[in-house]
Coordinates of C-alpha atoms and ligand atoms in Angstrom, one line a residue:
M1 CA -18.1 -0.8 -5.5
Y2 CA -14.8 -1.5 -3.5
K3 CA -17.1 -2.8 -0.6
E4 CA -17.2 -5.8 -2.5
D5 CA -13.7 -7.2 -2.5
T6 CA -11.2 -7.9 0.6
I7 CA -7.4 -6.7 0.1
A8 CA -4.3 -8.2 1.3
A9 CA -0.8 -6.8 1.8
I10 CA 2.5 -7.1 3.8
S11 CA 1.9 -4.4 5.8
T12 CA 6.0 -4.5 7.7
P13 CA 8.8 -3.6 5.3
H14 CA 10.8 -5.3 2.8
G15 CA 13.7 -7.5 3.7
A16 CA 14.2 -10.1 6.7
G17 CA 12.8 -9.0 10.2
G18 CA 11.9 -11.3 13.2
V19 CA 8.1 -10.7 12.7
G20 CA 6.1 -10.0 9.6
I21 CA 2.5 -8.7 9.1
I22 CA 0.3 -9.3 6.8
R23 CA -2.9 -7.6 6.8
I24 CA -6.6 -8.4 5.2
S25 CA -9.3 -6.2 5.3
G26 CA -12.7 -6.5 4.0
D27 CA -15.9 -9.0 4.0
K28 CA -14.5 -11.9 3.1
A29 CA -11.5 -11.5 5.5
F30 CA -12.7 -14.2 8.4
E31 CA -13.7 -16.4 5.5
I32 CA -10.0 -16.2 4.4
A33 CA -9.0 -16.7 7.7
E34 CA -10.9 -19.2 8.3
R35 CA -10.0 -21.6 5.2
I36 CA -6.1 -21.0 6.3
F37 CA -5.3 -20.6 9.7
R38 CA -5.4 -23.9 11.9
G39 CA -5.6 -22.6 15.6
K40 CA -7.1 -24.2 19.0
K41 CA -10.6 -23.1 18.1
D42 CA -12.4 -23.0 15.7
F43 CA -11.4 -20.1 13.8
K44 CA -15.6 -19.0 14.2
L45 CA -15.5 -19.3 17.9
I46 CA -12.1 -16.9 18.1
R47 CA -13.5 -14.0 20.0
S48 CA -13.1 -10.6 18.2
H49 CA -9.8 -8.5 18.9
T50 CA -7.9 -11.3 20.1
I51 CA -4.7 -12.9 19.5
N52 CA -4.1 -16.0 19.0
Y53 CA -1.4 -18.9 18.2
G54 CA -1.8 -21.5 15.4
K55 CA -0.4 -22.9 11.8
I56 CA -1.4 -21.5 8.4
V57 CA -1.6 -24.6 6.3
N58 CA -2.6 -24.5 2.4
P59 CA -5.9 -25.6 2.1
E60 CA -5.3 -28.0 -0.7
S61 CA -2.1 -29.5 0.2
G62 CA -2.1 -29.3 3.6
A63 CA 1.3 -28.1 3.8
V64 CA 2.1 -25.9 6.6
L65 CA 3.3 -22.6 5.7
D66 CA 4.5 -20.7 9.3
E67 CA 3.9 -20.8 13.1
V68 CA 1.7 -17.2 13.4
L69 CA 0.1 -15.5 15.6
L70 CA -3.6 -14.1 14.3
S71 CA -5.6 -11.3 15.5
K72 CA -9.4 -11.4 14.9
M73 CA -10.8 -8.0 14.8
E74 CA -14.6 -7.3 13.7
K75 CA -15.9 -4.8 12.4
P76 CA -16.6 -1.5 13.1
K77 CA -14.0 -1.1 16.0
T78 CA -10.9 -1.6 13.4
F79 CA -8.6 0.7 11.6
T80 CA -10.5 0.3 8.1
R81 CA -14.3 -0.5 10.0
E82 CA -14.1 -3.4 7.9
D83 CA -13.5 -7.1 9.4
V84 CA -9.5 -7.1 9.8
V85 CA -7.4 -10.1 10.1
E86 CA -4.0 -9.4 11.0
I87 CA -1.2 -12.2 10.8
N88 CA 1.8 -11.7 12.5
C89 CA 4.5 -14.8 11.5
H90 CA 8.1 -15.0 10.8
G91 CA 9.6 -11.9 9.2
G92 CA 11.2 -13.9 5.9
M93 CA 10.5 -12.3 2.7
V94 CA 9.3 -15.8 1.2
V95 CA 6.9 -16.9 4.3
L96 CA 5.4 -13.5 3.8
K97 CA 5.1 -13.8 0.3
N98 CA 4.1 -17.4 0.6
I99 CA 1.3 -16.6 2.6
L100 CA 0.1 -13.6 1.2
E101 CA -0.5 -15.6 -2.2
L102 CA -2.1 -17.7 -0.4
C103 CA -4.6 -15.0 0.8
I104 CA -5.0 -14.0 -2.8
K105 CA -5.5 -17.6 -3.8
E106 CA -8.4 -17.6 -1.6
G107 CA -9.8 -14.6 -2.7
A108 CA -8.2 -11.4 -1.3
R109 CA -6.6 -8.7 -3.9
L110 CA -3.6 -7.1 -3.5
A111 CA -3.8 -3.7 -1.8
E112 CA -3.0 -0.5 -3.5
P113 CA -0.5 1.6 -1.5
G114 CA -2.4 3.6 1.4
E115 CA -5.9 1.3 0.3
F116 CA -6.3 0.4 3.9
T117 CA -6.4 3.8 5.3
K118 CA -8.1 5.1 2.2
R119 CA -10.8 2.7 3.3
A120 CA -10.9 4.2 7.0
F121 CA -11.5 7.2 5.1
L122 CA -14.2 5.9 3.3
N123 CA -16.3 4.3 5.9
G124 CA -15.8 7.4 7.8
R125 CA -13.3 6.5 10.7
I126 CA -10.9 8.8 9.8
D127 CA -10.9 12.7 7.7
L128 CA -8.8 13.3 4.8
S129 CA -6.5 15.0 7.0
Q130 CA -6.1 12.5 9.3
A131 CA -5.1 10.1 6.3
E132 CA -2.6 12.6 5.3
A133 CA -1.1 12.5 8.7
V134 CA -0.9 8.9 9.0
I135 CA 1.6 9.5 6.0
D136 CA 3.5 11.9 8.1
L137 CA 3.7 9.8 11.1
I138 CA 5.1 7.1 9.3
N139 CA 7.7 9.7 7.3
S140 CA 8.7 11.3 10.7
K141 CA 12.1 12.4 11.2
T142 CA 12.5 13.3 14.7
N143 CA 10.2 13.1 18.0
E144 CA 8.7 16.8 17.4
S145 CA 7.5 15.9 13.8
S146 CA 5.8 12.8 14.6
K147 CA 4.0 14.7 17.6
A148 CA 3.0 16.9 15.2
A149 CA 1.5 14.5 13.1
I150 CA -0.3 12.8 15.7
S151 CA -2.0 16.2 16.9
Q152 CA -3.4 16.1 13.0
L153 CA -4.3 12.2 13.6
E154 CA -5.9 13.0 16.5
G155 CA -8.2 15.4 14.6
K156 CA -7.1 18.5 16.0
L157 CA -6.6 20.7 12.6
S158 CA -9.5 19.2 11.4
R159 CA -11.9 20.6 14.1
K160 CA -10.6 23.9 13.5
I161 CA -11.3 23.4 10.1
K162 CA -14.6 21.9 10.6
D163 CA -15.5 24.6 12.6
A164 CA -14.9 27.4 10.5
R165 CA -16.1 25.6 7.4
S166 CA -19.8 25.2 9.3
K167 CA -19.7 28.8 10.5
L168 CA -19.6 29.7 6.8
I169 CA -22.4 27.2 6.1
E170 CA -24.8 28.6 8.7
L171 CA -24.3 32.1 7.3
L172 CA -25.3 31.1 3.8
A173 CA -28.3 29.6 5.5
H174 CA -29.1 33.1 7.4
I175 CA -28.0 34.8 3.8
E176 CA -29.9 32.4 1.6
V177 CA -33.2 32.6 4.2
T178 CA -33.1 36.5 4.4
V179 CA -32.6 36.8 0.5
D180 CA -35.4 34.4 -0.4
Y181 CA -37.8 34.2 2.2
P182 CA -37.9 37.9 3.7
E183 CA -41.0 37.3 5.2
H184 CA -39.8 34.6 7.7
D185 CA -40.2 35.2 10.8
I186 CA -35.6 35.5 11.3
E187 CA -33.8 38.1 11.9
E188 CA -32.7 40.1 8.7
I189 CA -28.9 39.4 8.2
T190 CA -27.2 42.5 7.2
G191 CA -23.9 43.0 5.3
N192 CA -22.6 44.2 8.3
M193 CA -23.2 41.7 10.2
V194 CA -21.9 39.0 7.4
Y195 CA -18.7 41.2 7.4
E196 CA -17.7 40.8 10.8
E197 CA -18.4 37.0 11.3
I198 CA -16.3 36.3 8.2
G199 CA -14.0 38.5 9.3
K200 CA -13.7 36.7 12.7
I201 CA -13.4 33.4 10.7
K202 CA -10.5 34.9 8.3
E203 CA -8.1 36.0 11.6
K204 CA -8.8 32.2 12.8
L205 CA -7.8 31.0 9.3
C206 CA -4.9 33.5 9.5
D207 CA -3.6 32.2 12.4
I208 CA -3.4 28.6 10.9
V209 CA -1.7 29.9 8.1
K210 CA 0.8 31.2 10.3
S211 CA 1.8 28.2 11.7
F212 CA 2.6 26.8 8.5
E213 CA 6.6 27.6 8.3
R214 CA 7.0 26.1 11.6
G215 CA 4.9 23.0 10.7
R216 CA 6.8 22.8 7.3
I217 CA 10.5 22.8 9.0
I218 CA 9.5 20.6 11.8
R219 CA 8.0 18.0 9.6
E220 CA 10.5 18.2 6.7
G221 CA 13.7 19.6 8.0
I222 CA 15.8 22.6 7.1
D223 CA 18.0 22.1 4.2
A224 CA 21.9 23.6 4.9
V225 CA 25.0 23.7 3.3
I226 CA 28.4 24.5 5.1
I227 CA 30.6 26.5 2.7
G228 CA 34.2 27.6 2.9
K229 CA 37.4 26.8 2.0
P230 CA 39.5 23.5 2.0
N231 CA 40.5 22.5 5.3
V232 CA 38.6 25.1 7.2
G233 CA 36.9 22.2 8.7
K234 CA 33.5 21.4 7.4
S235 CA 33.6 17.8 7.4
S236 CA 35.0 18.1 11.4
L237 CA 32.2 20.3 11.5
L238 CA 29.7 17.9 10.0
N239 CA 31.1 14.7 12.4
E240 CA 30.8 16.4 15.2
L241 CA 27.2 17.5 14.6
S242 CA 26.2 13.7 13.5
G243 CA 28.1 12.2 16.0
K244 CA 26.2 14.0 18.7
S245 CA 23.0 13.4 17.3
K246 CA 23.3 9.9 15.5
A247 CA 22.2 10.5 11.9
I248 CA 18.7 9.6 10.8
V249 CA 19.0 7.9 7.7
T250 CA 15.5 7.3 5.7
D251 CA 14.5 5.8 3.0
I252 CA 12.5 7.8 0.3
P253 CA 9.0 6.1 -0.7
G254 CA 8.7 5.5 -4.6
T255 CA 12.4 6.1 -5.2
T256 CA 15.4 4.2 -5.4
R257 CA 17.4 2.6 -2.3
D258 CA 20.5 4.4 -3.0
I259 CA 18.8 7.9 -2.8
I260 CA 19.3 7.9 1.2
E261 CA 18.8 11.3 2.6
E262 CA 20.7 12.2 6.1
Y263 CA 19.2 14.1 8.7
I264 CA 20.9 14.7 12.0
N265 CA 18.7 16.2 14.7
I266 CA 19.3 19.8 15.9
N267 CA 16.9 20.3 19.3
G268 CA 14.4 18.5 17.3
I269 CA 14.6 19.8 14.0
P270 CA 15.8 17.4 10.9
L271 CA 18.8 19.5 9.2
R272 CA 19.8 17.8 6.1
I273 CA 23.2 18.6 4.5
I274 CA 23.0 19.0 0.6
D275 CA 25.9 18.7 -1.5
T276 CA 28.2 17.6 1.3
A277 CA 29.5 14.7 -0.7
G278 CA 30.7 17.5 -3.2
I279 CA 32.2 19.6 -1.0
R280 CA 33.8 17.1 0.9
E281 CA 35.8 15.4 -2.1
T282 CA 36.9 19.1 -3.7
E283 CA 39.9 21.0 -2.4
D284 CA 38.4 24.0 -3.2
V285 CA 34.9 24.5 -3.4
V286 CA 34.6 27.9 -5.4
E287 CA 37.6 26.8 -7.0
K288 CA 36.6 22.9 -8.1
I289 CA 33.0 22.7 -7.9
G290 CA 33.0 26.1 -10.0
V291 CA 31.2 29.0 -9.2
E292 CA 27.7 27.9 -10.7
K293 CA 27.6 24.6 -8.5
T294 CA 28.5 26.7 -5.4
H295 CA 25.8 29.1 -6.4
R296 CA 22.9 26.4 -6.9
A297 CA 24.0 24.7 -3.6
I298 CA 23.5 28.0 -1.9
D299 CA 20.8 28.3 -3.5
E300 CA 18.6 25.3 -2.7
A301 CA 19.7 25.9 1.1
D302 CA 17.4 27.2 3.8
L303 CA 20.8 28.2 5.6
V304 CA 24.4 28.0 4.6
I305 CA 26.6 27.9 7.4
M306 CA 30.0 29.5 6.4
M307 CA 33.2 28.7 7.9
I308 CA 36.2 31.0 8.1
D309 CA 39.9 29.9 9.6
A310 CA 40.7 32.0 12.3
K311 CA 44.3 31.0 11.7
R312 CA 44.3 32.3 8.4
G313 CA 42.4 34.9 8.3
M314 CA 39.5 36.5 5.6
D315 CA 40.6 36.6 2.1
E316 CA 39.6 37.0 -1.3
D317 CA 37.9 33.7 -1.3
D318 CA 35.6 34.4 1.7
N319 CA 34.6 38.2 0.6
R320 CA 33.4 36.3 -2.7
I321 CA 31.5 33.9 -0.9
L322 CA 30.4 36.5 1.2
T323 CA 28.9 38.5 -1.6
M324 CA 27.3 35.4 -3.6
L325 CA 24.8 35.3 -0.2
G326 CA 22.6 37.9 -1.0
D327 CA 19.4 37.9 1.8
K328 CA 20.1 34.0 2.5
K329 CA 19.9 33.0 6.3
L330 CA 23.5 33.0 7.4
I331 CA 25.8 31.5 10.2
I332 CA 29.5 32.3 9.9
L333 CA 31.7 30.3 12.1
I334 CA 35.0 31.6 13.1
N335 CA 36.7 28.0 13.5
K336 CA 40.1 27.0 15.0
I337 CA 40.1 29.7 17.5
D338 CA 42.3 27.3 19.4
L339 CA 44.7 28.0 17.4
V340 CA 44.7 32.2 17.4
D341 CA 44.1 34.9 20.3
E342 CA 41.7 36.9 20.9
K343 CA 43.4 40.2 18.9
Q344 CA 43.2 38.2 15.8
I345 CA 39.4 36.7 16.2
N346 CA 38.8 40.4 16.6
E347 CA 40.2 41.5 13.5
I348 CA 38.2 38.9 11.6
E349 CA 35.0 40.0 13.1
S350 CA 35.7 43.4 12.4
L351 CA 36.1 42.8 8.6
L352 CA 32.9 41.0 9.0
K353 CA 31.1 44.3 9.4
G354 CA 28.8 43.4 12.1
R355 CA 27.4 40.2 10.8
K356 CA 26.8 38.0 13.5
C357 CA 29.3 35.4 13.7
I358 CA 30.1 32.4 16.4
R359 CA 33.5 31.6 17.2
T360 CA 34.2 27.7 17.1
S361 CA 36.9 25.0 17.9
V362 CA 35.6 21.9 15.9
K363 CA 38.5 20.0 17.5
E364 CA 37.9 21.3 20.8
G365 CA 34.1 21.2 20.5
T366 CA 33.7 24.6 21.1
G367 CA 30.8 26.8 20.3
I368 CA 29.1 23.7 19.0
S369 CA 26.0 24.2 21.1
E370 CA 25.6 27.9 20.3
L371 CA 25.7 26.9 16.7
E372 CA 22.7 24.7 17.3
N373 CA 21.1 27.2 19.3
A374 CA 21.1 29.5 16.6
I375 CA 19.8 27.3 13.7
T376 CA 16.8 27.0 15.7
E377 CA 16.3 30.3 16.5
L378 CA 16.6 31.3 13.1
F379 CA 13.8 29.4 12.0
V380 CA 11.6 28.6 14.9
Q381 CA 11.2 31.8 17.8
G382 CA 10.9 30.1 21.1
E383 CA 11.0 26.5 22.0
V384 CA 10.0 23.9 19.8
S385 CA 7.0 22.4 21.3
V386 CA 4.3 21.2 19.5
N387 CA 2.3 19.7 22.4
E388 CA -0.3 22.2 22.3
E389 CA -0.4 24.2 19.2
I390 CA -1.7 23.2 16.0
L391 CA 0.9 22.8 13.5
L392 CA 0.1 23.3 9.7
T393 CA 2.8 20.8 8.1
N394 CA 1.0 19.8 4.6
I395 CA 1.2 22.3 1.9
R396 CA -1.8 21.0 0.2
H397 CA -3.9 22.0 3.3
K398 CA -1.9 25.9 3.3
N399 CA -3.1 26.5 -0.2
L400 CA -6.4 25.4 0.5
I401 CA -6.8 27.8 3.5
D402 CA -5.1 30.6 1.5
M403 CA -7.7 30.3 -0.9
A404 CA -10.6 30.1 1.4
I405 CA -8.9 33.1 2.7
S406 CA -8.7 35.2 -0.4
S407 CA -12.7 34.3 -1.0
I408 CA -13.4 35.3 2.1
E409 CA -11.5 38.8 1.4
K410 CA -13.6 38.9 -2.2
A411 CA -16.7 38.5 -0.1
M412 CA -15.6 41.6 2.2
E413 CA -14.7 43.6 -0.7
S414 CA -18.1 42.8 -2.0
I415 CA -19.4 43.8 1.0
D416 CA -17.3 47.0 0.9
G417 CA -18.9 47.8 -2.4
S418 CA -22.3 47.3 -1.1
M419 CA -22.8 44.3 -3.5
P420 CA -26.1 42.1 -2.6
L421 CA -26.1 39.3 -0.5
D422 CA -27.0 36.7 -2.9
L423 CA -23.8 37.6 -4.6
V424 CA -21.4 37.8 -1.6
S425 CA -22.5 34.6 -1.1
I426 CA -20.5 32.9 -4.1
D427 CA -17.3 33.8 -2.5
I428 CA -18.4 32.4 0.9
T429 CA -19.7 29.3 -0.7
D430 CA -16.1 28.9 -2.7
A431 CA -14.4 29.4 0.7
A432 CA -16.5 26.4 2.7
D433 CA -15.6 24.5 -0.6
Y434 CA -11.8 24.9 -0.1
L435 CA -12.3 24.2 3.5
G436 CA -14.1 21.1 2.7
Q437 CA -11.4 20.0 0.5
I438 CA -9.0 19.7 3.7
T439 CA -11.4 17.6 5.4
G440 CA -12.6 15.6 2.5
E441 CA -16.0 16.9 3.0
S442 CA -15.7 18.3 -0.4
V443 CA -13.0 16.4 -2.5
S444 CA -12.6 15.6 -5.7
E445 CA -11.6 11.6 -6.9
D446 CA -8.2 12.9 -8.4
V447 CA -7.3 14.8 -5.4
M448 CA -8.2 11.5 -3.4
H449 CA -6.3 9.3 -5.8
E450 CA -3.3 11.9 -5.4
I451 CA -3.2 11.8 -2.2
F452 CA -3.5 8.1 -1.0
S453 CA -0.6 6.9 -3.7
K454 CA 1.9 8.6 -1.8
F455 CA 1.6 5.6 0.5
C456 CA 3.5 2.9 1.0
L457 CA 2.0 -0.7 0.5
G458 CA 0.1 -2.5 3.2
K459 CA -0.7 0.9 5.0
Ligands
GDP1 P1 37.5 20.5 5.6 O1 38.3 20.5 4.0 O2 36.9 21.8 5.4 O3 36.4 19.7 5.3 O4 37.9 20.5 6.9 P2 38.5 19.6 7.8 O5 37.3 19.0 8.3 O6 38.9 18.3 6.9 O7 39.8 19.8 8.6 C1 40.7 20.1 8.1 C2 41.7 20.1 9.1 O8 41.5 21.0 10.2 C3 41.7 18.7 9.9 O9 43.1 18.2 10.1 C4 41.0 18.7 11.4 O10 41.4 17.9 12.5 C5 41.4 20.1 11.7 N1 40.5 21.0 12.2 C6 38.9 21.0 12.2 N2 38.5 21.9 12.6 C7 39.6 22.8 13.7 C8 39.5 23.2 15.1 O11 38.6 23.5 15.3 N3 40.9 23.2 15.4 C9 42.3 23.1 15.0 N4 43.1 23.1 15.4 N5 42.0 22.2 14.0 C10 40.6 21.7 13.5

């Protein structure tokens, strides 16, 4: 049904910019462009996949709305696999809005968030996990997370999943022939054979799942909290870390503009410091923001960076904080080592009872790269390199693979219990179905809606 209409949207971010882009996709895209674009050549004569200088003119009033560059892209070699027109105009909101309104007046409909990508999926240009990679790519916070998204966009994850799914389906077919047409001249499949085959598939799926934690961290980053007594150097540390790598500020789509997250890039991993404002303002973390709030900040964090003042030494408060931490990932910094001697540092270290700590002087920049390396090592073993391996970054994908694995395990148990193969095949069918939901080969309308609604407008 959707194929009958043509959609249009502003594809560049809101606000003034040098250039703004309006994208039109659908059967009427060329018709609309022909009515509103005045270039050197007649629109019909413009070759596909070329960029053309001209003006956007209201065909009724003759008013010129802007001087533009227009790209004409004939299907099927386009993002949506439909006819696409992109108008590069000047980046003011009024200009963009007027041209968009004109497109709509001429027969286009305002696109929903993600609708261009949804069409690319529905028309078979990309599968569902690739469509989701487009969102990830837009939201990437570091080079590494964008590389992971690109690899998913290229279909590396899809290929593995499709491969596993088609092997399951092949097995199902083989089981069906064996069970339903025993007279057929085909090698009969046995429980043992099925067991071995699905076991291999399970191993491969488990490998993909293992990459999830790593992928999640590269994509979403680490939530960290810096705690310690007043004046120990928390704000100085934050400044040092963010000054070195320039904080990246992102808007979170779908939220108001004033919620802004700040990310510090640590060896390619985005680090978000939670609740620093609170900590920065209070004189004494434990006393003023209260034990409960400190607890909550610690609870929410993936990582706690605790700072101890070398000059003042360990005291009750520090011990209290330490006991709160439980089994959280923890990095202890003994800060201001420039003010003390070796003996004083050793004393603190012995009070830490073998906990690993890093000696720092934020003031002099000592120990900062050690801290950065410690963070990387805690969360990703080895180097962060996402060039070769597949990284599972999406929680929806992970849950589906987990469900496929447990269906395979159920099938294996049934074989162990000498159940008939046609019963075993029910669980194998489930497993194949779960995998199909990742790539979109078997996916419901609701899930699709959920996924595409996360997109921004114009994508
Ligand atoms: P916060 O209250 O924990 O956020 O501490 P601040 O970052 O505001 O630092 C308190 C004071 O300690 C400031 O005057 C800093 O310049 C100083 N400071 C921080 N780190 C060091 C350090 O490593 N050595 C020395 N000598 N002073 C430091």
